[in-house]
Amino acid sequence: MLAGLVGTLLEVFLHTTGLAFSYPDTAFTGTILGMLQPGAIFVYAQSVMYRDFRLRLRHLAHLLPVLGAIVVFTLGYYSLPAKAQAKMLSDSHYPGVMDSVVLAIVLHGIVLGYLVATLKKISRFGVELRNIFSDLGNKELSWLRNLLLAYGAAWSLSLVYCLLAHVMRVLGIHQSLTIATTMVSVVVLLPMSVLAFRQPTLFAGIAPTLLDTKASSGANAKDRSPEPLTSRIQQVMEQHQPYLHSNLTVDRLARLSEVAPRELSQFLNQQMGKNFYEFVNSYRIEHARRRLADPAETTTITDIMYESGFNSKSVFNTLFRKTTGKTPSQYRRSFANNG
């Protein structure tokens, strides 16, 4: 990602300062270097999601955009005589792209395609989280999703300008759009690179044991009679109250219920219509409701929130209002007034 950031800044610097015209062989080097960005972001996102992620030989496929850019620019620019290179640079209306609308679309398409694929990965990761954890905390990678959305907007803006510059020859806003796109890229890639070093202290990713897809029994959750497992889970939740622990995972509840984690997750989704996150937090909300409805209860709402298993006020307030139609304070006041 740092290479991509350097590439973006380098290409704009060479183009806007005129150094690319003085030293033609330096032109488009930033573009080539920048094509490391999409694959690096895609691979980095996976490394953040999964604790056991390791680089494999198959990940070399993400270097294809860089290799392709090297071939294209070598054949289409670097192999040309100096006069032809100078003419090509003077005809170029956008930094980093030869005077070819097709090439501009392909380069932007590769980056935007990778960003879409990465966002889909993050979305599927969110589903996995809700089947494993009862408290999402900083695990959802919202910061990464928001950065990628902003970066995608920057590249979309860049693509629009490319089309205007190449097809409609709209050149008047060239400088301002170039600077704007570059600034957005810097604002996105710089914090992403910083967070890349900090992320292990925020969330180390899902451990391999929590992704175990092998159930201890051959029977599928759909095929098994739901009554025994339903009563067993309810008994565990009511007697042991594991939901009061904010760090409760599907693995821990599965051990208490004497069932495989994968089977428990499937059962909750298929038979109860809830993922693990929704299931556990419904018990937490009910626990908080009972305490808030008691006029004799003097504990503060914040303390009740923590004692019910929540770590986040925003999550607690959102789920509570979604369930009851009232905020926790409104809910408590309604019972105090009735009392």
Coordinates of C-alpha atoms in Angstrom, one line a residue:
M1 CA 0.0 0.0 0.0
L2 CA 2.9 2.4 0.7
A3 CA 4.2 1.5 -2.7
G4 CA 0.9 2.4 -4.2
L5 CA 0.8 5.7 -2.3
V6 CA 4.3 6.5 -3.5
G7 CA 3.3 5.6 -7.0
T8 CA 0.3 7.9 -7.0
L9 CA 2.3 10.9 -5.6
L10 CA 5.2 10.2 -8.0
E11 CA 3.1 10.2 -11.1
V12 CA 1.3 13.4 -10.2
F13 CA 4.6 15.0 -9.3
L14 CA 6.3 14.1 -12.5
H15 CA 3.4 15.2 -14.6
T16 CA 2.6 18.5 -12.9
T17 CA 6.2 19.6 -12.5
G18 CA 7.1 18.8 -16.1
L19 CA 9.9 16.4 -15.1
A20 CA 8.3 13.7 -17.2
F21 CA 8.8 15.9 -20.3
S22 CA 12.4 16.6 -19.3
Y23 CA 13.1 12.9 -18.5
P24 CA 10.7 10.9 -20.6
D25 CA 11.9 7.5 -19.3
T26 CA 10.5 8.4 -15.8
A27 CA 7.0 8.9 -17.2
F28 CA 4.4 6.4 -16.2
T29 CA 6.7 4.8 -13.6
G30 CA 4.3 5.9 -10.9
T31 CA 1.4 4.3 -12.7
I32 CA 3.2 1.0 -12.9
L33 CA 4.1 1.2 -9.2
G34 CA 0.6 2.2 -8.4
M35 CA -0.8 -1.0 -9.9
L36 CA 0.6 -2.7 -6.8
Q37 CA -2.3 -1.1 -4.8
P38 CA -5.3 -3.2 -5.8
G39 CA -3.8 -6.6 -5.1
A40 CA -2.0 -5.4 -2.0
I41 CA -5.3 -4.0 -0.5
F42 CA -7.1 -7.2 -1.3
V43 CA -4.4 -9.4 0.3
Y44 CA -4.0 -7.0 3.3
A45 CA -7.8 -7.2 4.0
Q46 CA -7.6 -11.0 4.2
S47 CA -4.6 -10.8 6.5
V48 CA -6.6 -8.6 8.9
M49 CA -9.6 -10.8 8.8
Y50 CA -7.9 -14.2 9.5
R51 CA -5.3 -14.8 12.1
D52 CA -3.7 -17.7 10.3
F53 CA -3.4 -15.9 7.0
R54 CA -0.1 -16.5 5.2
L55 CA 1.2 -15.5 1.8
R56 CA 1.0 -18.3 -0.6
L57 CA 2.3 -18.9 -4.2
R58 CA -1.3 -18.3 -5.5
H59 CA -1.1 -14.7 -4.2
L60 CA 1.5 -14.0 -6.8
A61 CA -1.5 -13.8 -9.2
H62 CA -2.2 -10.4 -7.7
L63 CA 1.0 -9.1 -9.4
L64 CA -0.6 -9.6 -12.8
P65 CA -1.8 -5.9 -12.9
V66 CA 1.7 -4.7 -12.4
L67 CA 3.2 -7.1 -14.9
G68 CA 0.5 -6.2 -17.4
A69 CA 1.2 -2.5 -16.9
I70 CA 5.0 -3.1 -17.5
V71 CA 4.3 -4.9 -20.7
V72 CA 1.8 -2.4 -22.0
F73 CA 3.9 0.7 -21.2
T74 CA 7.1 -1.0 -22.5
L75 CA 5.5 -1.8 -25.8
G76 CA 3.4 1.3 -26.1
Y77 CA 5.9 3.9 -24.7
Y78 CA 9.4 2.9 -23.5
S79 CA 10.3 1.2 -26.7
L80 CA 9.5 4.2 -28.8
P81 CA 12.0 6.9 -30.0
A82 CA 12.4 10.0 -27.9
K83 CA 10.4 12.2 -30.3
A84 CA 7.5 9.7 -30.2
Q85 CA 7.6 9.6 -26.4
A86 CA 7.6 13.4 -26.3
K87 CA 4.6 13.6 -28.6
M88 CA 2.8 11.0 -26.6
L89 CA 3.3 12.9 -23.4
S90 CA 2.1 16.2 -24.9
D91 CA -1.0 14.4 -26.2
S92 CA -1.7 12.9 -22.8
H93 CA -4.5 14.8 -21.0
Y94 CA -4.2 12.9 -17.7
P95 CA -1.2 12.0 -15.6
G96 CA -0.2 8.4 -15.7
V97 CA -2.2 7.3 -18.7
M98 CA -1.1 7.2 -22.4
D99 CA -3.5 8.9 -24.8
S100 CA -5.8 5.9 -24.9
V101 CA -9.3 5.8 -23.5
V102 CA -9.3 2.0 -23.5
L103 CA -6.1 1.8 -21.4
A104 CA -7.6 4.4 -19.0
I105 CA -10.8 2.4 -18.6
V106 CA -8.9 -0.9 -18.1
L107 CA -6.5 0.6 -15.4
H108 CA -9.4 2.2 -13.5
G109 CA -11.5 -1.0 -14.0
I110 CA -8.8 -3.1 -12.4
V111 CA -8.6 -0.9 -9.3
L112 CA -12.3 -0.5 -9.0
G113 CA -12.9 -4.2 -9.5
Y114 CA -10.4 -5.1 -6.8
L115 CA -12.0 -2.6 -4.4
V116 CA -15.5 -4.1 -5.1
A117 CA -14.1 -7.6 -4.5
T118 CA -12.4 -6.5 -1.2
L119 CA -15.6 -4.9 0.0
K120 CA -17.5 -8.1 -0.7
K121 CA -14.9 -10.0 1.3
I122 CA -15.4 -7.6 4.2
S123 CA -19.2 -8.0 3.9
R124 CA -18.9 -11.8 4.0
F125 CA -16.5 -11.5 6.9
G126 CA -19.2 -9.5 8.8
V127 CA -21.5 -12.5 8.4
E128 CA -18.9 -14.8 9.8
L129 CA -18.3 -12.5 12.8
R130 CA -22.0 -12.6 13.7
N131 CA -21.9 -16.4 13.7
I132 CA -18.9 -16.5 16.0
F133 CA -18.9 -13.5 18.4
S134 CA -21.5 -11.9 20.6
D135 CA -19.6 -8.6 20.8
L136 CA -18.3 -7.2 17.5
G137 CA -16.4 -4.3 19.1
N138 CA -13.6 -3.3 16.6
K139 CA -13.8 -6.6 14.7
E140 CA -16.2 -5.4 11.9
L141 CA -13.4 -3.5 10.1
S142 CA -15.8 -0.5 9.6
W143 CA -12.7 1.7 9.3
L144 CA -11.3 -0.3 6.4
R145 CA -14.7 -0.4 4.7
N146 CA -15.1 3.3 5.0
L147 CA -11.6 4.0 3.7
L148 CA -12.1 1.7 0.7
L149 CA -15.4 3.4 -0.1
A150 CA -13.7 6.8 -0.1
Y151 CA -10.9 5.4 -2.2
G152 CA -13.4 3.9 -4.6
A153 CA -15.1 7.3 -4.9
A154 CA -11.7 8.9 -5.7
W155 CA -11.0 6.4 -8.5
S156 CA -14.6 6.8 -9.8
L157 CA -13.9 10.5 -10.0
S158 CA -10.7 9.9 -11.7
L159 CA -12.4 7.6 -14.3
V160 CA -15.0 10.3 -15.0
Y161 CA -12.3 12.8 -15.6
C162 CA -10.4 10.4 -17.8
L163 CA -13.5 9.9 -20.0
L164 CA -14.1 13.6 -20.1
A165 CA -10.5 14.4 -21.0
H166 CA -10.1 11.6 -23.6
V167 CA -13.6 11.5 -25.2
M168 CA -15.0 15.0 -24.8
R169 CA -11.7 16.9 -24.5
V170 CA -12.9 18.7 -21.4
L171 CA -9.5 20.1 -20.1
G172 CA -10.3 23.2 -18.1
I173 CA -10.7 21.5 -14.7
H174 CA -7.6 19.2 -15.3
Q175 CA -5.5 20.7 -12.5
S176 CA -8.1 20.9 -9.8
L177 CA -9.4 17.4 -10.4
T178 CA -5.9 15.9 -10.5
I179 CA -5.1 17.6 -7.1
A180 CA -8.5 16.5 -5.6
T181 CA -8.1 12.9 -6.7
T182 CA -4.5 12.8 -5.4
M183 CA -5.5 14.3 -2.0
V184 CA -8.3 11.7 -1.5
S185 CA -5.8 8.9 -2.4
V186 CA -3.3 10.3 0.2
V187 CA -6.0 10.7 2.8
V188 CA -7.2 7.1 2.3
L189 CA -3.9 5.3 1.8
L190 CA -1.9 7.0 4.5
P191 CA -4.2 6.1 7.4
M192 CA -4.7 2.6 5.9
S193 CA -0.9 2.1 5.9
V194 CA -0.7 3.4 9.5
L195 CA -3.5 1.2 10.7
A196 CA -1.9 -1.8 8.9
F197 CA 0.9 -1.6 11.5
R198 CA -1.6 -1.0 14.4
Q199 CA -4.2 -3.5 13.5
P200 CA -2.8 -6.5 15.5
T201 CA -3.3 -4.5 18.7
L202 CA -6.9 -3.7 17.7
F203 CA -8.1 -7.1 16.4
A204 CA -5.8 -10.0 15.5
G205 CA -8.3 -11.7 13.2
I206 CA -10.5 -14.8 13.5
A207 CA -8.6 -17.7 14.9
P208 CA -8.5 -21.0 12.8
T209 CA -10.3 -22.9 15.6
L210 CA -13.3 -20.6 15.4
L211 CA -13.6 -21.3 11.7
D212 CA -13.7 -25.1 12.1
T213 CA -16.4 -26.4 9.7
K214 CA -16.3 -30.0 10.9
A215 CA -19.2 -30.9 13.2
S216 CA -18.7 -33.7 15.7
S217 CA -21.8 -35.5 14.4
G218 CA -22.7 -36.5 10.9
A219 CA -26.2 -35.3 11.2
N220 CA -27.1 -31.9 9.8
A221 CA -28.9 -29.3 11.9
K222 CA -31.8 -29.4 9.4
D223 CA -32.1 -33.2 9.7
R224 CA -32.0 -33.4 13.5
S225 CA -35.0 -32.9 15.7
P226 CA -34.7 -29.3 17.1
E227 CA -36.5 -29.9 20.4
P228 CA -33.7 -31.6 22.4
L229 CA -31.1 -29.1 21.3
T230 CA -33.4 -26.1 21.8
S231 CA -34.2 -27.1 25.3
R232 CA -30.5 -27.8 26.0
I233 CA -29.4 -24.4 24.8
Q234 CA -32.2 -22.6 26.6
Q235 CA -31.3 -24.5 29.8
V236 CA -27.6 -23.4 29.5
M237 CA -28.6 -19.8 28.8
E238 CA -31.0 -19.6 31.7
Q239 CA -29.0 -21.5 34.3
H240 CA -25.4 -20.5 33.5
Q241 CA -26.2 -17.1 32.0
P242 CA -23.1 -17.1 29.7
Y243 CA -24.5 -14.1 27.8
L244 CA -23.5 -11.9 30.8
H245 CA -19.9 -12.4 29.7
S246 CA -19.1 -9.8 27.0
N247 CA -16.5 -12.0 25.3
L248 CA -18.9 -15.0 24.8
T249 CA -18.2 -16.9 21.6
V250 CA -20.0 -19.6 19.7
D251 CA -17.1 -22.0 20.7
R252 CA -17.7 -21.4 24.4
L253 CA -21.5 -21.7 24.2
A254 CA -21.1 -24.9 22.1
R255 CA -18.9 -26.5 24.8
L256 CA -21.5 -25.6 27.5
S257 CA -24.2 -27.1 25.3
E258 CA -22.1 -30.1 24.4
V259 CA -22.5 -29.6 20.7
A260 CA -20.0 -28.7 17.9
P261 CA -19.6 -25.0 17.2
R262 CA -20.5 -25.4 13.5
E263 CA -23.6 -27.4 14.4
L264 CA -24.7 -24.8 16.9
S265 CA -24.2 -22.0 14.4
Q266 CA -26.2 -23.9 11.8
F267 CA -28.9 -24.7 14.3
L268 CA -29.4 -21.0 15.3
N269 CA -29.5 -19.8 11.7
Q270 CA -31.7 -22.6 10.3
Q271 CA -34.0 -23.5 13.2
M272 CA -34.2 -20.3 15.2
G273 CA -33.7 -17.8 12.4
K274 CA -31.0 -15.9 14.2
N275 CA -27.2 -15.7 14.0
F276 CA -25.2 -16.2 17.1
Y277 CA -24.8 -12.4 17.6
E278 CA -28.5 -11.8 17.5
F279 CA -29.3 -14.8 19.7
V280 CA -27.0 -13.9 22.5
N281 CA -27.9 -10.2 22.5
S282 CA -31.6 -11.0 22.7
Y283 CA -30.9 -12.5 26.1
R284 CA -28.8 -9.5 27.1
I285 CA -31.6 -7.1 26.1
E286 CA -34.1 -9.2 28.0
H287 CA -31.9 -9.2 31.1
A288 CA -31.5 -5.4 30.9
R289 CA -35.3 -4.9 30.4
R290 CA -36.1 -6.9 33.5
R291 CA -33.8 -4.8 35.6
L292 CA -34.9 -1.5 34.1
A293 CA -38.5 -2.4 34.6
D294 CA -37.9 -3.0 38.4
P295 CA -38.8 0.3 40.3
A296 CA -36.6 -0.9 43.2
E297 CA -33.5 -1.2 40.9
T298 CA -31.2 1.8 41.6
T299 CA -28.2 0.7 39.5
T300 CA -27.4 3.2 36.7
I301 CA -28.3 2.4 33.1
T302 CA -24.6 2.3 32.2
D303 CA -23.8 -0.3 34.9
I304 CA -26.8 -2.4 33.9
M305 CA -25.6 -2.2 30.3
Y306 CA -22.2 -3.6 31.3
E307 CA -23.6 -6.2 33.7
S308 CA -25.9 -7.4 31.0
G309 CA -22.9 -8.3 28.8
F310 CA -22.6 -5.2 26.6
N311 CA -19.4 -3.2 26.0
S312 CA -20.8 -0.5 23.8
K313 CA -23.4 2.1 24.6
S314 CA -24.2 2.7 21.0
V315 CA -24.8 -1.0 20.4
F316 CA -26.8 -1.4 23.6
N317 CA -29.0 1.7 22.8
T318 CA -29.6 0.6 19.2
L319 CA -30.6 -3.0 20.0
F320 CA -32.7 -1.9 23.0
R321 CA -34.6 0.7 21.0
K322 CA -35.0 -1.8 18.1
T323 CA -36.5 -4.4 20.6
T324 CA -38.6 -2.2 22.8
G325 CA -39.3 0.9 20.7
K326 CA -37.8 3.0 23.5
T327 CA -34.5 4.2 24.7
P328 CA -33.3 2.6 28.0
S329 CA -34.0 5.8 29.9
Q330 CA -37.5 6.1 28.4
Y331 CA -38.2 2.5 29.2
R332 CA -37.1 2.9 32.9
R333 CA -39.1 6.1 33.2
S334 CA -42.3 4.4 31.9
F335 CA -42.1 1.8 34.7
A336 CA -41.2 4.4 37.3
N337 CA -44.2 6.5 36.4
N338 CA -46.5 3.4 36.4
G339 CA -45.1 2.5 39.8

